[in-house]
Coordinates of N, CA, C and O in Angstrom, one line a residue:
V278 N 109.5 80.0 96.9 CA 108.4 79.3 96.3 C 107.9 80.2 95.2 O 107.8 81.4 95.4
V279 N 107.6 79.6 94.1 CA 107.0 80.3 93.0 C 105.6 79.7 92.7 O 105.4 78.5 92.5
A280 N 104.6 80.6 92.8 CA 103.2 80.2 92.5 C 102.8 80.6 91.1 O 103.2 81.7 90.6
V281 N 102.2 79.7 90.3 CA 101.8 79.9 89.0 C 100.3 79.5 88.8 O 100.0 78.4 89.3
W282 N 99.5 80.4 88.2 CA 98.1 80.0 88.0 C 97.6 80.7 86.8 O 98.2 81.6 86.2
M283 N 96.4 80.2 86.3 CA 95.8 80.8 85.1 C 94.4 81.2 85.5 O 93.7 80.6 86.3
D284 N 93.9 82.3 84.9 CA 92.5 82.7 85.0 C 92.0 83.4 83.8 O 92.8 83.8 82.9
D285 N 90.7 83.7 83.7 CA 90.2 84.4 82.5 C 89.7 85.8 82.9 O 88.6 86.2 82.5
K286 N 90.4 86.5 83.7 CA 90.0 87.8 84.2 C 89.8 88.8 83.1 O 89.1 89.8 83.2
A287 N 90.4 88.6 81.9 CA 90.3 89.5 80.8 C 88.9 89.5 80.3 O 88.4 90.4 79.7
G288 N 88.1 88.5 80.6 CA 86.7 88.4 80.2 C 86.5 88.0 78.8 O 85.4 88.1 78.3
I289 N 87.5 87.6 78.1 CA 87.4 87.1 76.7 C 87.3 85.6 76.7 O 88.3 85.0 77.2
P290 N 86.2 85.0 76.3 CA 86.1 83.6 76.3 C 87.3 82.9 75.6 O 87.7 83.3 74.5
G291 N 87.8 81.9 76.3 CA 88.9 81.1 75.7 C 90.3 81.7 75.8 O 91.3 81.1 75.4
I292 N 90.4 83.0 76.4 CA 91.6 83.6 76.5 C 92.0 83.6 78.0 O 91.3 84.2 78.9
F293 N 93.1 83.0 78.4 CA 93.5 82.9 79.7 C 94.8 83.6 79.9 O 95.7 83.6 79.1
N294 N 95.0 84.2 81.1 CA 96.2 84.9 81.4 C 97.0 84.0 82.4 O 96.4 83.3 83.2
V295 N 98.3 84.0 82.3 CA 99.1 83.2 83.2 C 99.7 84.2 84.1 O 100.3 85.2 83.7
W296 N 99.6 83.8 85.4 CA 100.2 84.7 86.5 C 101.2 83.9 87.3 O 101.1 82.7 87.5
A297 N 102.2 84.6 87.7 CA 103.3 84.0 88.6 C 103.6 85.0 89.7 O 103.6 86.2 89.5
G298 N 104.0 84.4 90.8 CA 104.4 85.3 91.9 C 105.4 84.5 92.7 O 105.3 83.3 93.0
A299 N 106.5 85.2 93.1 CA 107.5 84.6 94.0 C 107.2 84.9 95.4 O 106.9 86.1 95.8
L300 N 107.4 84.0 96.3 CA 107.2 84.1 97.7 C 108.5 83.8 98.4 O 109.1 82.8 98.2
D301 N 108.9 84.7 99.3 CA 110.1 84.5 100.1 C 109.6 84.0 101.4 O 109.0 84.9 102.2
I302 N 109.7 82.8 101.8 CA 109.2 82.3 103.0 C 110.4 82.1 104.0 O 111.2 81.2 103.7
T303 N 110.5 82.9 105.0 CA 111.6 82.7 106.0 C 110.9 82.7 107.3 O 110.1 83.6 107.6
A304 N 111.1 81.7 108.1 CA 110.5 81.6 109.4 C 111.4 82.2 110.5 O 112.6 81.8 110.5
S305 N 110.9 83.1 111.2 CA 111.7 83.6 112.3 C 110.7 83.7 113.5 O 109.8 84.6 113.6
T306 N 110.7 82.7 114.4 CA 109.7 82.6 115.4 C 110.4 82.7 116.8 O 111.4 82.0 117.0
I307 N 109.9 83.6 117.6 CA 110.4 83.7 119.0 C 109.2 83.2 119.8 O 108.1 83.8 119.7
C308 N 109.3 82.2 120.5 CA 108.1 81.6 121.2 C 108.5 81.5 122.7 O 109.5 80.9 123.0
Q309 N 107.6 81.9 123.5 CA 107.8 81.8 125.0 C 106.5 81.1 125.5 O 105.4 81.7 125.5
D310 N 106.6 79.8 125.9 CA 105.4 79.1 126.4 C 105.4 79.0 128.0 O 104.6 78.3 128.5
F311 N 106.4 79.6 128.6 CA 106.5 79.6 130.1 C 106.5 78.2 130.7 O 105.9 77.9 131.7
S312 N 107.1 77.3 129.9 CA 107.2 75.9 130.4 C 108.2 75.7 131.5 O 108.2 74.8 132.3
G313 N 109.2 76.6 131.5 CA 110.3 76.5 132.5 C 109.8 77.0 133.8 O 108.9 77.8 133.9
I314 N 110.4 76.5 134.9 CA 110.1 76.9 136.2 C 110.6 78.3 136.6 O 110.0 79.1 137.3
A315 N 111.7 78.7 136.0 CA 112.3 80.0 136.3 C 111.4 81.1 135.7 O 110.9 81.0 134.7
F316 N 111.2 82.1 136.6 CA 110.4 83.3 136.2 C 111.1 84.6 136.6 O 111.4 84.7 137.8
P317 N 111.3 85.5 135.8 CA 110.9 85.4 134.3 C 111.9 84.5 133.6 O 113.0 84.3 134.0
P318 N 111.4 84.0 132.4 CA 112.3 83.2 131.6 C 113.6 84.0 131.2 O 113.6 85.2 131.2
S319 N 114.6 83.3 130.7 CA 115.9 83.9 130.4 C 115.8 84.9 129.3 O 116.6 85.8 129.2
D320 N 114.7 84.8 128.4 CA 114.6 85.8 127.3 C 113.6 86.9 127.6 O 113.2 87.7 126.8
M321 N 113.3 87.1 128.9 CA 112.4 88.2 129.4 C 113.0 88.8 130.6 O 113.8 88.2 131.4
E322 N 112.5 90.0 130.9 CA 112.9 90.6 132.2 C 111.7 91.4 132.7 O 110.8 91.8 132.0
L323 N 111.6 91.6 134.0 CA 110.6 92.3 134.7 C 111.0 93.7 135.0 O 112.2 93.9 135.4
E324 N 110.2 94.7 134.7 CA 110.5 96.1 135.1 C 109.4 96.5 136.1 O 108.2 96.6 135.7
F325 N 109.9 96.8 137.3 CA 108.9 97.2 138.3 C 109.6 97.8 139.5 O 110.8 97.7 139.6
T326 N 108.9 98.5 140.4 CA 109.4 99.0 141.6 C 108.4 98.5 142.7 O 107.2 98.2 142.4
G327 N 108.9 98.3 143.9 CA 108.0 97.8 145.0 C 107.7 96.3 144.9 O 108.6 95.5 144.5
T328 N 106.5 95.9 145.2 CA 106.1 94.5 145.1 C 105.9 94.0 143.7 O 105.3 94.7 142.9
Q329 N 106.5 92.9 143.4 CA 106.3 92.3 142.1 C 105.0 91.5 142.0 O 104.7 90.7 142.9
Y330 N 104.2 91.8 141.0 CA 102.9 91.2 140.9 C 102.8 90.2 139.7 O 101.8 89.6 139.5
W331 N 103.9 90.0 139.0 CA 104.0 89.0 137.9 C 104.5 87.7 138.5 O 105.5 87.7 139.3
T332 N 103.9 86.6 138.1 CA 104.4 85.3 138.5 C 104.1 84.3 137.3 O 103.4 84.6 136.4
R333 N 104.7 83.2 137.4 CA 104.5 82.1 136.5 C 103.3 81.3 137.1 O 103.2 81.0 138.3
D334 N 102.4 80.9 136.2 CA 101.2 80.1 136.6 C 101.2 78.8 135.9 O 101.8 78.7 134.8
T335 N 100.7 77.8 136.5 CA 100.7 76.5 135.8 C 99.6 76.3 134.8 O 99.6 75.3 134.0
Q336 N 98.7 77.2 134.8 CA 97.6 77.2 133.8 C 98.2 77.6 132.4 O 99.1 78.4 132.4
S337 N 97.6 77.0 131.4 CA 98.1 77.4 130.0 C 96.8 77.5 129.1 O 95.8 77.0 129.4
A338 N 97.0 78.3 128.1 CA 95.8 78.6 127.2 C 95.3 77.3 126.6 O 96.1 76.5 126.0
Y339 N 94.0 77.1 126.6 CA 93.4 76.0 126.0 C 94.0 74.6 126.4 O 93.9 73.7 125.6
A340 N 94.5 74.6 127.6 CA 95.1 73.3 128.1 C 96.2 72.7 127.3 O 96.4 71.6 127.3
S341 N 96.9 73.6 126.5 CA 98.1 73.2 125.8 C 99.3 73.9 126.4 O 99.2 75.1 126.6
G342 N 100.3 73.2 126.6 CA 101.5 73.8 127.2 C 101.5 73.6 128.7 O 100.6 72.9 129.2
T343 N 102.4 74.1 129.4 CA 102.6 73.9 130.8 C 102.6 75.1 131.7 O 103.0 75.0 132.8
G344 N 102.4 76.3 131.1 CA 102.5 77.5 131.9 C 102.0 78.7 131.2 O 101.8 78.8 130.1
S345 N 102.0 79.8 132.0 CA 101.6 81.2 131.5 C 102.2 82.2 132.5 O 102.6 81.8 133.6
A346 N 102.2 83.4 132.1 CA 102.6 84.5 132.9 C 101.3 85.1 133.5 O 100.3 85.2 132.8
K347 N 101.3 85.5 134.8 CA 100.1 86.0 135.5 C 100.5 87.3 136.2 O 101.4 87.4 136.9
F348 N 99.6 88.3 136.0 CA 99.7 89.5 136.7 C 98.6 89.5 137.7 O 97.4 89.4 137.3
D349 N 98.8 89.8 139.0 CA 97.8 89.7 140.0 C 97.2 91.1 140.2 O 97.4 91.9 141.1
F350 N 96.2 91.4 139.2 CA 95.5 92.6 139.3 C 94.8 92.9 140.6 O 94.7 94.0 141.1
K351 N 94.2 91.8 141.1 CA 93.4 92.0 142.3 C 94.1 92.4 143.6 O 93.5 93.1 144.4
N352 N 95.4 92.2 143.6 CA 96.2 92.6 144.8 C 97.1 93.8 144.5 O 97.6 94.4 145.5
A353 N 97.2 94.2 143.3 CA 98.0 95.4 143.0 C 97.1 96.7 143.2 O 95.9 96.8 142.9
N354 N 97.7 97.7 143.8 CA 97.0 99.0 144.1 C 96.8 99.7 142.8 O 97.6 99.5 141.8
A355 N 95.9 100.6 142.8 CA 95.6 101.5 141.6 C 96.9 102.2 141.2 O 97.6 102.7 142.1
G356 N 97.2 102.4 140.0 CA 98.3 103.1 139.5 C 99.6 102.3 139.4 O 100.6 102.9 138.9
I357 N 99.6 101.1 139.7 CA 100.8 100.2 139.6 C 101.1 99.9 138.2 O 100.2 99.5 137.4
T358 N 102.3 100.1 137.7 CA 102.7 99.8 136.4 C 103.9 98.9 136.5 O 104.9 99.2 137.1
Q359 N 103.7 97.7 135.9 CA 104.8 96.7 135.8 C 104.9 96.1 134.4 O 103.8 95.9 133.8
S360 N 106.1 95.8 133.9 CA 106.2 95.3 132.6 C 107.0 94.0 132.5 O 107.9 93.8 133.3
L361 N 106.5 93.1 131.7 CA 107.2 91.9 131.3 C 107.7 92.1 129.9 O 106.9 92.3 129.0
V362 N 109.0 92.2 129.7 CA 109.6 92.7 128.5 C 110.5 91.6 127.9 O 111.3 90.9 128.6
T363 N 110.4 91.3 126.6 CA 111.3 90.4 126.0 C 112.7 91.1 125.8 O 112.8 92.3 125.6
T364 N 113.7 90.3 126.0 CA 115.1 90.8 125.9 C 115.7 90.4 124.5 O 116.8 90.6 124.2
V365 N 114.9 89.7 123.7 CA 115.3 89.2 122.4 C 114.7 90.2 121.4 O 113.5 90.2 121.1
F366 N 115.5 91.1 120.9 CA 115.0 92.1 119.9 C 115.5 91.7 118.5 O 116.7 91.7 118.3
T367 N 114.6 91.3 117.7 CA 115.0 90.9 116.3 C 114.2 91.8 115.3 O 113.0 92.0 115.5
A368 N 114.9 92.4 114.4 CA 114.2 93.2 113.4 C 113.2 92.4 112.6 O 113.5 91.2 112.2
V369 N 112.0 92.8 112.4 CA 111.0 92.2 111.6 C 110.4 93.2 110.7 O 110.3 94.4 110.9
G370 N 109.9 92.7 109.5 CA 109.3 93.6 108.6 C 107.8 93.3 108.5 O 107.2 92.5 109.3
A371 N 107.2 93.8 107.4 CA 105.8 93.6 107.2 C 105.5 92.1 107.1 O 106.3 91.3 106.6
G372 N 104.3 91.7 107.5 CA 103.9 90.3 107.4 C 104.2 89.5 108.6 O 104.0 88.3 108.6
N373 N 104.8 90.1 109.7 CA 105.1 89.4 110.9 C 104.0 89.8 111.9 O 103.4 90.8 111.9
Y374 N 103.8 88.9 112.9 CA 102.7 89.0 113.9 C 103.2 88.7 115.3 O 104.1 87.9 115.5
L375 N 102.6 89.4 116.2 CA 102.7 89.1 117.6 C 101.4 88.3 118.0 O 100.3 88.9 117.8
T376 N 101.5 87.1 118.5 CA 100.3 86.4 118.8 C 100.5 85.9 120.3 O 101.6 85.6 120.7
F377 N 99.4 85.9 121.0 CA 99.4 85.4 122.4 C 98.0 85.2 122.8 O 97.0 85.7 122.2
D378 N 97.8 84.4 123.9 CA 96.5 84.1 124.4 C 96.4 84.8 125.8 O 97.5 85.0 126.5
R379 N 95.2 85.3 126.2 CA 95.1 85.9 127.5 C 93.8 85.5 128.1 O 92.9 85.1 127.4
A380 N 93.8 85.6 129.4 CA 92.6 85.3 130.2 C 92.5 86.3 131.3 O 93.5 86.7 131.9
Y381 N 91.3 86.9 131.5 CA 91.1 88.0 132.4 C 89.7 87.9 133.0 O 88.7 87.9 132.3
S382 N 89.6 88.0 134.3 CA 88.4 88.2 135.1 C 88.5 89.5 135.8 O 89.4 89.8 136.5
P383 N 87.4 90.4 135.6 CA 87.5 91.7 136.3 C 87.3 91.6 137.8 O 86.7 90.6 138.3
G384 N 87.7 92.6 138.4 CA 87.4 92.8 139.9 C 86.0 93.3 140.0 O 85.3 93.5 139.0
L385 N 85.5 93.5 141.2 CA 84.1 94.0 141.4 C 84.0 95.5 141.1 O 82.9 96.0 140.9
S386 N 85.1 96.2 141.0 CA 85.1 97.6 140.7 C 86.4 98.0 140.1 O 87.4 97.3 140.2
G387 N 86.5 99.2 139.5 CA 87.7 99.6 138.9 C 88.0 99.2 137.5 O 87.2 98.4 137.0
T388 N 89.1 99.6 137.0 CA 89.5 99.3 135.6 C 90.9 98.9 135.6 O 91.8 99.6 136.2
D389 N 91.2 97.8 134.9 CA 92.6 97.4 134.7 C 93.0 97.5 133.2 O 92.1 97.6 132.4
S390 N 94.2 97.6 132.9 CA 94.6 97.7 131.5 C 95.8 96.8 131.2 O 96.7 96.6 132.0
L391 N 95.9 96.3 130.0 CA 97.0 95.6 129.4 C 97.5 96.4 128.2 O 96.7 96.6 127.3
I392 N 98.7 96.8 128.2 CA 99.3 97.6 127.2 C 100.3 96.8 126.4 O 101.3 96.3 127.1
I393 N 100.2 96.7 125.1 CA 101.2 96.0 124.3 C 102.0 97.0 123.6 O 101.4 97.9 122.9
E394 N 103.3 97.1 123.8 CA 104.1 98.1 123.2 C 105.1 97.4 122.3 O 105.5 96.3 122.4
S395 N 105.6 98.2 121.3 CA 106.7 97.7 120.4 C 107.7 98.8 120.3 O 107.5 100.0 120.6
S396 N 108.9 98.4 119.9 CA 110.0 99.3 119.8 C 110.7 99.2 118.4 O 110.7 98.2 117.8
T397 N 111.1 100.4 117.9 CA 111.8 100.5 116.7 C 113.3 100.8 116.8 O 114.0 101.0 115.9
D398 N 113.7 100.8 118.1 CA 115.1 101.1 118.4 C 115.7 100.1 119.4 O 116.6 100.5 120.2
G399 N 115.4 98.9 119.3 CA 116.0 97.9 120.2 C 115.6 98.0 121.6 O 116.4 97.5 122.5
G400 N 114.5 98.5 122.0 CA 114.1 98.6 123.3 C 114.4 99.9 124.1 O 114.2 100.0 125.3
N401 N 115.0 100.9 123.4 CA 115.3 102.2 124.1 C 114.0 103.0 124.3 O 113.9 103.6 125.3
T402 N 113.1 103.0 123.3 CA 111.8 103.6 123.5 C 110.7 102.7 122.9 O 111.0 101.8 122.1
Y403 N 109.5 102.9 123.4 CA 108.3 102.1 123.0 C 107.2 103.0 122.5 O 107.0 104.1 123.0
S404 N 106.3 102.4 121.7 CA 105.1 103.0 121.3 C 103.9 102.0 121.5 O 104.2 100.8 121.4
N405 N 102.7 102.5 121.8 CA 101.6 101.6 122.0 C 101.2 100.9 120.7 O 101.0 101.5 119.7
L406 N 101.1 99.5 120.8 CA 100.6 98.7 119.7 C 99.1 98.5 120.0 O 98.3 98.4 119.1
S407 N 98.8 98.3 121.2 CA 97.4 98.0 121.6 C 97.2 98.3 123.1 O 98.2 98.2 123.9
R408 N 96.0 98.7 123.5 CA 95.7 98.9 124.9 C 94.3 98.3 125.1 O 93.4 98.7 124.5
M409 N 94.2 97.3 126.0 CA 92.9 96.7 126.4 C 92.6 97.0 127.8 O 93.4 97.1 128.7
F410 N 91.3 97.3 128.0 CA 90.8 97.6 129.4 C 89.9 96.5 129.9 O 89.1 95.9 129.1
G411 N 90.0 96.2 131.2 CA 89.1 95.2 131.8 C 88.3 95.9 132.9 O 88.9 96.7 133.6
N412 N 87.0 95.6 133.0 CA 86.2 96.2 134.0 C 85.0 95.3 134.3 O 84.7 94.4 133.6
S413 N 84.3 95.7 135.4 CA 83.3 94.8 135.9 C 81.9 95.1 135.2 O 81.0 94.3 135.5
N414 N 81.8 96.1 134.4 CA 80.5 96.3 133.7 C 80.3 95.4 132.5 O 79.3 95.5 131.8
G415 N 81.3 94.5 132.2 CA 81.1 93.5 131.2 C 81.5 93.8 129.8 O 81.4 93.0 128.9
N416 N 81.9 95.1 129.6 CA 82.2 95.5 128.2 C 83.7 95.8 128.0 O 84.1 96.4 127.1
G417 N 84.5 95.4 129.0 CA 86.0 95.6 128.8 C 86.6 94.8 127.7 O 86.3 93.6 127.5
T418 N 87.5 95.4 126.9 CA 88.1 94.7 125.8 C 89.1 93.7 126.3 O 89.5 92.8 125.6
L419 N 89.5 93.7 127.6 CA 90.4 92.8 128.2 C 89.6 91.5 128.7 O 90.2 90.4 128.8
N420 N 88.4 91.8 129.1 CA 87.6 90.7 129.7 C 87.4 89.5 128.9 O 87.2 89.6 127.7
T421 N 87.6 88.3 129.5 CA 87.4 87.0 128.8 C 86.3 86.2 129.6 O 85.9 85.2 129.1
T422 N 86.0 86.6 130.8 CA 85.0 86.0 131.6 C 84.4 87.0 132.6 O 85.0 88.1 132.7
D423 N 83.3 86.7 133.2 CA 82.8 87.5 134.3 C 83.6 87.4 135.5 O 84.6 86.7 135.6
Y424 N 83.3 88.2 136.6 CA 84.0 88.2 137.8 C 84.1 86.8 138.4 O 83.1 86.0 138.5
V425 N 85.3 86.3 138.7 CA 85.5 85.1 139.4 C 86.5 85.4 140.5 O 87.6 85.9 140.3
N426 N 86.2 85.1 141.8 CA 87.0 85.3 142.9 C 88.2 84.4 142.8 O 88.1 83.2 142.5
N427 N 89.4 84.9 143.0 CA 90.7 84.1 142.9 C 90.8 83.4 141.5 O 91.0 82.2 141.4
F428 N 90.6 84.2 140.5 CA 90.5 83.6 139.1 C 91.8 83.0 138.7 O 92.9 83.5 138.8
S429 N 91.7 81.8 138.2 CA 92.7 81.0 137.5 C 92.0 80.3 136.4 O 91.2 79.4 136.6
P430 N 92.3 80.7 135.1 CA 91.5 80.1 134.0 C 91.6 78.6 133.9 O 92.7 78.0 134.1
T431 N 90.5 77.9 133.7 CA 90.5 76.5 133.7 C 90.0 75.9 132.4 O 90.1 74.7 132.1
S432 N 89.3 76.7 131.5 CA 88.8 76.2 130.3 C 89.1 77.0 129.1 O 89.4 78.2 129.3
G433 N 89.0 76.4 127.9 CA 89.2 77.2 126.7 C 88.3 78.4 126.6 O 88.8 79.4 126.0
G434 N 87.1 78.4 127.1 CA 86.2 79.5 127.0 C 86.6 80.7 127.8 O 86.1 81.8 127.7
Q435 N 87.6 80.5 128.7 CA 88.1 81.7 129.5 C 89.3 82.3 128.9 O 89.9 83.2 129.5
W436 N 89.7 81.9 127.8 CA 90.9 82.4 127.1 C 90.5 83.1 125.8 O 89.5 82.7 125.2
A437 N 91.3 84.1 125.3 CA 91.0 84.7 124.1 C 92.4 84.8 123.4 O 93.4 85.1 124.0
S438 N 92.4 84.7 122.0 CA 93.6 84.8 121.3 C 93.7 86.2 120.7 O 92.7 86.8 120.4
N439 N 95.0 86.7 120.6 CA 95.3 88.0 120.1 C 96.3 87.9 119.0 O 97.3 87.1 119.1
I440 N 96.1 88.6 117.9 CA 97.1 88.7 116.8 C 97.2 90.2 116.4 O 96.3 90.8 116.2
F441 N 98.5 90.6 116.5 CA 98.8 92.0 116.1 C 99.8 92.0 115.0 O 100.8 91.3 115.1
V442 N 99.5 92.8 113.9 CA 100.4 92.9 112.8 C 101.6 93.8 113.2 O 101.4 94.8 113.8
L443 N 102.8 93.3 112.9 CA 104.0 94.1 113.2 C 104.5 94.7 111.9 O 104.8 93.9 111.0
L444 N 104.8 96.0 111.8 CA 105.3 96.6 110.6 C 106.6 97.2 110.9 O 106.7 98.2 111.7
N445 N 107.7 96.7 110.4 CA 109.0 97.2 110.5 C 109.4 97.5 112.0 O 109.8 98.6 112.3
I446 N 109.3 96.5 112.8 CA 109.6 96.7 114.2 C 111.0 96.2 114.4 O 111.4 95.2 113.9
F447 N 111.8 97.0 115.1 CA 113.3 96.6 115.3 C 113.5 96.5 116.8 O 113.1 97.3 117.5

């Protein structure tokens, strides 16, 4: 796509500059909507030891779609680390984004965290892209609603959208 426009940024009345810019638009989208019954989906894997706390849930963000991934924070003991990892590693450059929706209700005490990691070597090592914390004092960056016993999000107001810029992730 080539964009062409004129303006008078030079500040001289009646003198217009012509500007042109080329845009390379290539779409590369990896999307997981958890619509399939199999969990984890074929393009993801679970990394955990002991009891698995990840499941597929029939709730979906903003009532669009047919499913989501759910981590059972309320039944997991303190210190449990489990990962849901994509097995599709595609090199991306500047201007690409990771987007997802999340819903979280804190427990009555303690702190939970969601860590988003990226890899520059095809999944051999990872670095933190973001870390969100959820807690009962109401100011957790992960929180999308107050404490709800047996939380399963039911409304758009209980979900939050996230967008993270990816720079040269491989």
